[in-house]
Amino acid sequence: MEKMLKTEDIALVLGCSIKKAYRIVKQPDFPKITIGRIYYIPEAAFENWIKKYTGKEYVLM
C-alpha cells in the first residue's frame, strides 16, 4: 500500500505555512483524495507533481 501524506506533510516538504499548503492542495490539478474534509495525498503522485513544476511557477487561484 502506498504511503499517504496529509496537508501538514506537504507544508513541511515545501517549507510553507499550513494555510498556503491548503491553498495548494485545494487546486483542481493537485493530486489528492478527499474523505470528508480531510485531504490525503499519495506520496508518488506528490513527487510527480513536484517534478512537473520544478523550475516553473505554480499559480494559485
mmCIF file of C-alpha atoms in Angstrom:
data_model
loop_
_atom_site.group_PDB
_atom_site.id
_atom_site.type_symbol
_atom_site.label_atom_id
_atom_site.label_comp_id
_atom_site.label_asym_id
_atom_site.label_seq_id
_atom_site.Cartn_x
_atom_site.Cartn_y
_atom_site.Cartn_z
ATOM 1 C CA MET A 1 0.000 0.000 0.000
ATOM 2 C CA GLU A 2 1.275 3.441 -0.927
ATOM 3 C CA LYS A 3 2.123 5.957 1.775
ATOM 4 C CA MET A 4 -0.374 8.816 2.071
ATOM 5 C CA LEU A 5 0.612 12.326 3.096
ATOM 6 C CA LYS A 6 -1.533 14.966 4.782
ATOM 7 C CA THR A 7 -1.542 18.694 4.233
ATOM 8 C CA GLU A 8 0.814 19.188 7.175
ATOM 9 C CA ASP A 9 3.356 16.934 5.450
ATOM 10 C CA ILE A 10 3.041 18.967 2.239
ATOM 11 C CA ALA A 11 3.719 22.194 4.159
ATOM 12 C CA LEU A 12 6.786 20.643 5.754
ATOM 13 C CA VAL A 13 8.220 19.368 2.455
ATOM 14 C CA LEU A 14 7.558 22.639 0.614
ATOM 15 C CA GLY A 15 8.669 24.806 3.529
ATOM 16 C CA CYS A 16 5.496 26.862 3.528
ATOM 17 C CA SER A 17 2.730 27.637 6.005
ATOM 18 C CA ILE A 18 -0.178 25.268 6.618
ATOM 19 C CA LYS A 19 -2.518 27.909 5.166
ATOM 20 C CA LYS A 20 -0.564 28.067 1.892
ATOM 21 C CA ALA A 21 -0.341 24.251 1.773
ATOM 22 C CA TYR A 22 -4.143 24.062 1.997
ATOM 23 C CA ARG A 23 -4.426 26.570 -0.872
ATOM 24 C CA ILE A 24 -2.105 24.395 -2.967
ATOM 25 C CA VAL A 25 -3.871 21.128 -2.105
ATOM 26 C CA LYS A 26 -7.284 22.609 -2.979
ATOM 27 C CA GLN A 27 -6.190 23.373 -6.561
ATOM 28 C CA PRO A 28 -8.010 21.239 -9.163
ATOM 29 C CA ASP A 29 -4.771 19.875 -10.693
ATOM 30 C CA PHE A 30 -3.226 18.820 -7.379
ATOM 31 C CA PRO A 31 -3.300 15.021 -6.802
ATOM 32 C CA LYS A 32 -5.406 14.212 -3.756
ATOM 33 C CA ILE A 33 -8.087 12.025 -2.277
ATOM 34 C CA THR A 34 -10.717 13.791 -0.216
ATOM 35 C CA ILE A 35 -12.512 11.949 2.560
ATOM 36 C CA GLY A 36 -14.902 14.273 4.304
ATOM 37 C CA ARG A 37 -12.865 17.413 4.944
ATOM 38 C CA ILE A 38 -9.500 15.647 5.113
ATOM 39 C CA TYR A 39 -7.087 15.551 2.176
ATOM 40 C CA TYR A 40 -4.841 12.553 1.561
ATOM 41 C CA ILE A 41 -2.057 12.889 -0.978
ATOM 42 C CA PRO A 42 -0.434 9.761 -2.458
ATOM 43 C CA GLU A 43 3.317 10.168 -1.975
ATOM 44 C CA ALA A 44 4.249 9.079 -5.517
ATOM 45 C CA ALA A 45 1.693 11.443 -7.067
ATOM 46 C CA PHE A 46 3.061 14.312 -4.951
ATOM 47 C CA GLU A 47 6.604 13.534 -6.102
ATOM 48 C CA ASN A 48 5.403 13.577 -9.731
ATOM 49 C CA TRP A 49 3.648 16.900 -9.103
ATOM 50 C CA ILE A 50 6.899 18.369 -7.750
ATOM 51 C CA LYS A 51 8.818 17.127 -10.819
ATOM 52 C CA LYS A 52 6.196 18.666 -13.109
ATOM 53 C CA TYR A 53 6.581 22.120 -11.535
ATOM 54 C CA THR A 54 10.313 22.132 -10.802
ATOM 55 C CA GLY A 55 11.731 25.273 -12.354
ATOM 56 C CA LYS A 56 8.258 26.621 -13.198
ATOM 57 C CA GLU A 57 5.897 28.966 -11.443
ATOM 58 C CA TYR A 58 2.824 27.389 -9.858
ATOM 59 C CA VAL A 59 -0.004 29.904 -9.855
ATOM 60 C CA LEU A 60 -2.573 29.672 -7.068
ATOM 61 C CA MET A 61 -6.127 30.588 -7.992
#
